[in-house]
Amino acid sequence: MTTVVHRLLGISGSLRSQSANTAVLNALSNRLGHKAEMSLFALNEIPLYNADLEAQMLPASVAALKEAIAQADGLIICSPEYNYGTSGVLKNALDWASRPGFKSPLKNKPVLIMTSSPGVLGGVRAQAQLRETLSATLSRVIRGPQIVIPGVIEKIQNGSFIDEKTIEFMLAAVDDLINEINVIS
């Protein structure tokens, strides 16, 4: 019997070299085992959205992002919360990836959302904003208990996310993501 390996794409909403969100995604990726393979796509080179650039020639970094999304069976997005919302860099990347409307690589793409914050709410407001943005892109946002990670800074040691309880919770949510992928396959 051949096992299908699901290809997941992780996107961190932070550009920092020591990003807590990237550390969360790396911890999850390292624990997926036979469930799936996950690669991370860094948003550092994505320019600000500009329809003029889109009309001339799609920037190479944007083309690479859209291709990575198209090739993935599902996405896992981990965003910080800045001023009660998602990061500008992540919103910008989603704006690029959502083009052209109704034919973008995000359409019907299963997406698992996670947010983190040093505060006690774990990014719930950013999560709501992401859910709304992804709804507009016609993505299939995974339903279930929200993955919010409060006090994220205390859960990082030597650059690694170490909160075992949260990792287990995230792995259960990945099962939901894989189930959604299997439904549309």
PDB file of C-alpha atoms in Angstrom, residues 47-178:
ATOM      1  CA  PRO A  47       7.275  43.713  -2.680  1.00  0.00           C
ATOM      2  CA  LEU A  48       4.323  45.842  -1.667  1.00  0.00           C
ATOM      3  CA  TYR A  49       1.301  44.986  -3.783  1.00  0.00           C
ATOM      4  CA  ASN A  50       1.078  47.177  -6.862  1.00  0.00           C
ATOM      5  CA  ALA A  51      -1.274  46.371  -9.731  1.00  0.00           C
ATOM      6  CA  ASP A  52       1.116  48.178 -12.108  1.00  0.00           C
ATOM      7  CA  LEU A  53       3.833  45.613 -11.300  1.00  0.00           C
ATOM      8  CA  GLU A  54       1.311  42.838 -11.783  1.00  0.00           C
ATOM      9  CA  ALA A  55       0.333  44.161 -15.212  1.00  0.00           C
ATOM     10  CA  GLN A  56       3.938  44.575 -16.412  1.00  0.00           C
ATOM     11  CA  MET A  57       5.652  41.443 -15.215  1.00  0.00           C
ATOM     12  CA  LEU A  58       4.976  39.573 -12.017  1.00  0.00           C
ATOM     13  CA  PRO A  59       7.947  39.992  -9.648  1.00  0.00           C
ATOM     14  CA  ALA A  60       9.931  36.741  -9.400  1.00  0.00           C
ATOM     15  CA  SER A  61       9.362  36.506  -5.637  1.00  0.00           C
ATOM     16  CA  VAL A  62       5.598  36.785  -6.119  1.00  0.00           C
ATOM     17  CA  ALA A  63       5.622  34.201  -8.905  1.00  0.00           C
ATOM     18  CA  ALA A  64       7.566  31.881  -6.570  1.00  0.00           C
ATOM     19  CA  LEU A  65       5.039  32.431  -3.762  1.00  0.00           C
ATOM     20  CA  LYS A  66       2.083  31.730  -6.037  1.00  0.00           C
ATOM     21  CA  GLU A  67       3.764  28.612  -7.435  1.00  0.00           C
ATOM     22  CA  ALA A  68       4.582  27.340  -3.928  1.00  0.00           C
ATOM     23  CA  ILE A  69       0.946  27.811  -2.912  1.00  0.00           C
ATOM     24  CA  ALA A  70      -0.293  26.122  -6.088  1.00  0.00           C
ATOM     25  CA  GLN A  71       1.992  23.110  -5.518  1.00  0.00           C
ATOM     26  CA  ALA A  72       1.019  22.699  -1.858  1.00  0.00           C
ATOM     27  CA  ASP A  73      -1.877  20.504  -0.829  1.00  0.00           C
ATOM     28  CA  GLY A  74      -2.572  22.842   2.077  1.00  0.00           C
ATOM     29  CA  LEU A  75      -1.224  25.885   3.903  1.00  0.00           C
ATOM     30  CA  ILE A  76      -0.349  26.524   7.521  1.00  0.00           C
ATOM     31  CA  ILE A  77      -0.125  30.206   8.339  1.00  0.00           C
ATOM     32  CA  CYS A  78       1.264  31.454  11.645  1.00  0.00           C
ATOM     33  CA  SER A  79       0.885  35.176  12.280  1.00  0.00           C
ATOM     34  CA  PRO A  80       1.862  37.555  15.017  1.00  0.00           C
ATOM     35  CA  GLU A  81      -0.669  40.099  16.188  1.00  0.00           C
ATOM     36  CA  TYR A  82       0.310  43.719  15.618  1.00  0.00           C
ATOM     37  CA  ASN A  83      -2.057  46.431  16.837  1.00  0.00           C
ATOM     38  CA  TYR A  84      -5.035  44.052  17.016  1.00  0.00           C
ATOM     39  CA  GLY A  85      -4.458  42.659  13.524  1.00  0.00           C
ATOM     40  CA  THR A  86      -2.269  40.485  11.366  1.00  0.00           C
ATOM     41  CA  SER A  87       1.104  41.671  10.147  1.00  0.00           C
ATOM     42  CA  GLY A  88       1.250  43.923   7.114  1.00  0.00           C
ATOM     43  CA  VAL A  89       3.757  41.626   5.410  1.00  0.00           C
ATOM     44  CA  LEU A  90       1.359  38.669   5.624  1.00  0.00           C
ATOM     45  CA  LYS A  91      -1.658  40.668   4.446  1.00  0.00           C
ATOM     46  CA  ASN A  92       0.428  41.979   1.557  1.00  0.00           C
ATOM     47  CA  ALA A  93       1.509  38.446   0.545  1.00  0.00           C
ATOM     48  CA  LEU A  94      -2.092  37.247   0.661  1.00  0.00           C
ATOM     49  CA  ASP A  95      -3.140  40.209  -1.501  1.00  0.00           C
ATOM     50  CA  TRP A  96      -0.548  39.203  -4.113  1.00  0.00           C
ATOM     51  CA  ALA A  97      -1.468  35.514  -3.906  1.00  0.00           C
ATOM     52  CA  SER A  98      -5.185  36.251  -4.280  1.00  0.00           C
ATOM     53  CA  ARG A  99      -4.746  37.504  -7.843  1.00  0.00           C
ATOM     54  CA  PRO A 100      -6.348  37.014 -10.251  1.00  0.00           C
ATOM     55  CA  GLY A 101      -9.629  36.997  -8.372  1.00  0.00           C
ATOM     56  CA  PHE A 102     -11.582  33.723  -8.578  1.00  0.00           C
ATOM     57  CA  LYS A 103      -8.583  32.001 -10.251  1.00  0.00           C
ATOM     58  CA  SER A 104      -5.848  32.442  -7.670  1.00  0.00           C
ATOM     59  CA  PRO A 105      -3.831  29.600  -6.153  1.00  0.00           C
ATOM     60  CA  LEU A 106      -5.646  30.308  -2.876  1.00  0.00           C
ATOM     61  CA  LYS A 107      -9.050  29.378  -4.298  1.00  0.00           C
ATOM     62  CA  ASN A 108     -10.271  26.179  -2.584  1.00  0.00           C
ATOM     63  CA  LYS A 109      -6.889  25.771  -0.848  1.00  0.00           C
ATOM     64  CA  PRO A 110      -7.230  24.277   2.653  1.00  0.00           C
ATOM     65  CA  VAL A 111      -5.625  26.640   5.173  1.00  0.00           C
ATOM     66  CA  LEU A 112      -4.876  26.177   8.865  1.00  0.00           C
ATOM     67  CA  ILE A 113      -4.476  29.443  10.775  1.00  0.00           C
ATOM     68  CA  MET A 114      -2.377  29.896  13.912  1.00  0.00           C
ATOM     69  CA  THR A 115      -1.547  33.116  15.736  1.00  0.00           C
ATOM     70  CA  SER A 116       0.781  34.019  18.558  1.00  0.00           C
ATOM     71  CA  SER A 117       1.418  36.934  20.832  1.00  0.00           C
ATOM     72  CA  PRO A 118       3.503  37.760  23.887  1.00  0.00           C
ATOM     73  CA  GLY A 119       0.180  38.844  25.435  1.00  0.00           C
ATOM     74  CA  VAL A 120      -2.507  36.750  27.086  1.00  0.00           C
ATOM     75  CA  LEU A 121      -4.892  36.521  24.118  1.00  0.00           C
ATOM     76  CA  GLY A 122      -2.479  34.792  21.743  1.00  0.00           C
ATOM     77  CA  GLY A 123      -3.446  36.827  18.703  1.00  0.00           C
ATOM     78  CA  VAL A 124      -7.198  36.159  18.573  1.00  0.00           C
ATOM     79  CA  ARG A 125      -7.883  39.465  16.827  1.00  0.00           C
ATOM     80  CA  ALA A 126      -5.270  38.718  14.150  1.00  0.00           C
ATOM     81  CA  GLN A 127      -6.862  35.309  13.747  1.00  0.00           C
ATOM     82  CA  ALA A 128     -10.274  36.870  13.087  1.00  0.00           C
ATOM     83  CA  GLN A 129      -8.750  39.258  10.552  1.00  0.00           C
ATOM     84  CA  LEU A 130      -6.923  36.422   8.769  1.00  0.00           C
ATOM     85  CA  ARG A 131     -10.088  34.335   8.652  1.00  0.00           C
ATOM     86  CA  GLU A 132     -11.931  37.231   6.987  1.00  0.00           C
ATOM     87  CA  THR A 133      -9.135  37.887   4.479  1.00  0.00           C
ATOM     88  CA  LEU A 134      -8.858  34.207   3.548  1.00  0.00           C
ATOM     89  CA  SER A 135     -12.621  33.992   3.172  1.00  0.00           C
ATOM     90  CA  ALA A 136     -12.399  36.720   0.530  1.00  0.00           C
ATOM     91  CA  THR A 137      -9.767  34.669  -1.339  1.00  0.00           C
ATOM     92  CA  LEU A 138     -12.141  31.657  -1.418  1.00  0.00           C
ATOM     93  CA  SER A 139      -9.704  29.584   0.644  1.00  0.00           C
ATOM     94  CA  ARG A 140     -11.029  26.686   2.724  1.00  0.00           C
ATOM     95  CA  VAL A 141     -10.141  27.792   6.249  1.00  0.00           C
ATOM     96  CA  ILE A 142     -10.087  24.837   8.638  1.00  0.00           C
ATOM     97  CA  ARG A 143     -12.789  25.010  11.267  1.00  0.00           C
ATOM     98  CA  GLY A 144     -12.147  23.895  14.787  1.00  0.00           C
ATOM     99  CA  PRO A 145     -10.707  25.242  17.995  1.00  0.00           C
ATOM    100  CA  GLN A 146      -8.564  28.259  17.279  1.00  0.00           C
ATOM    101  CA  ILE A 147      -4.833  27.802  17.632  1.00  0.00           C
ATOM    102  CA  VAL A 148      -3.768  30.851  19.571  1.00  0.00           C
ATOM    103  CA  ILE A 149      -0.475  30.889  21.416  1.00  0.00           C
ATOM    104  CA  PRO A 150      -0.368  33.366  24.313  1.00  0.00           C
ATOM    105  CA  GLY A 151       2.903  34.207  26.043  1.00  0.00           C
ATOM    106  CA  VAL A 152       4.792  32.870  23.036  1.00  0.00           C
ATOM    107  CA  ILE A 153       8.125  34.433  24.024  1.00  0.00           C
ATOM    108  CA  GLU A 154       8.272  32.316  27.203  1.00  0.00           C
ATOM    109  CA  LYS A 155       7.692  29.191  25.083  1.00  0.00           C
ATOM    110  CA  ILE A 156      10.845  29.701  22.996  1.00  0.00           C
ATOM    111  CA  GLN A 157      14.212  28.390  24.177  1.00  0.00           C
ATOM    112  CA  ASN A 158      17.378  28.773  22.109  1.00  0.00           C
ATOM    113  CA  GLY A 159      15.286  29.727  19.087  1.00  0.00           C
ATOM    114  CA  SER A 160      13.019  26.660  19.349  1.00  0.00           C
ATOM    115  CA  PHE A 161       9.348  26.509  20.294  1.00  0.00           C
ATOM    116  CA  ILE A 162       9.119  23.993  23.144  1.00  0.00           C
ATOM    117  CA  ASP A 163       5.535  24.064  24.446  1.00  0.00           C
ATOM    118  CA  GLU A 164       4.628  20.379  24.136  1.00  0.00           C
ATOM    119  CA  LYS A 165       0.939  20.885  24.931  1.00  0.00           C
ATOM    120  CA  THR A 166       0.569  23.408  22.122  1.00  0.00           C
ATOM    121  CA  ILE A 167       2.543  21.245  19.693  1.00  0.00           C
ATOM    122  CA  GLU A 168       0.172  18.338  20.385  1.00  0.00           C
ATOM    123  CA  PHE A 169      -2.802  20.662  19.827  1.00  0.00           C
ATOM    124  CA  MET A 170      -1.297  21.858  16.540  1.00  0.00           C
ATOM    125  CA  LEU A 171      -0.690  18.273  15.390  1.00  0.00           C
ATOM    126  CA  ALA A 172      -4.370  17.475  15.998  1.00  0.00           C
ATOM    127  CA  ALA A 173      -5.293  20.513  13.882  1.00  0.00           C
ATOM    128  CA  VAL A 174      -2.971  19.250  11.124  1.00  0.00           C
ATOM    129  CA  ASP A 175      -5.072  16.067  11.142  1.00  0.00           C
ATOM    130  CA  ASP A 176      -8.112  18.267  10.438  1.00  0.00           C
ATOM    131  CA  LEU A 177      -6.189  19.994   7.644  1.00  0.00           C
ATOM    132  CA  ILE A 178      -5.237  16.649   6.097  1.00  0.00           C
TER     133      ILE A 178
END
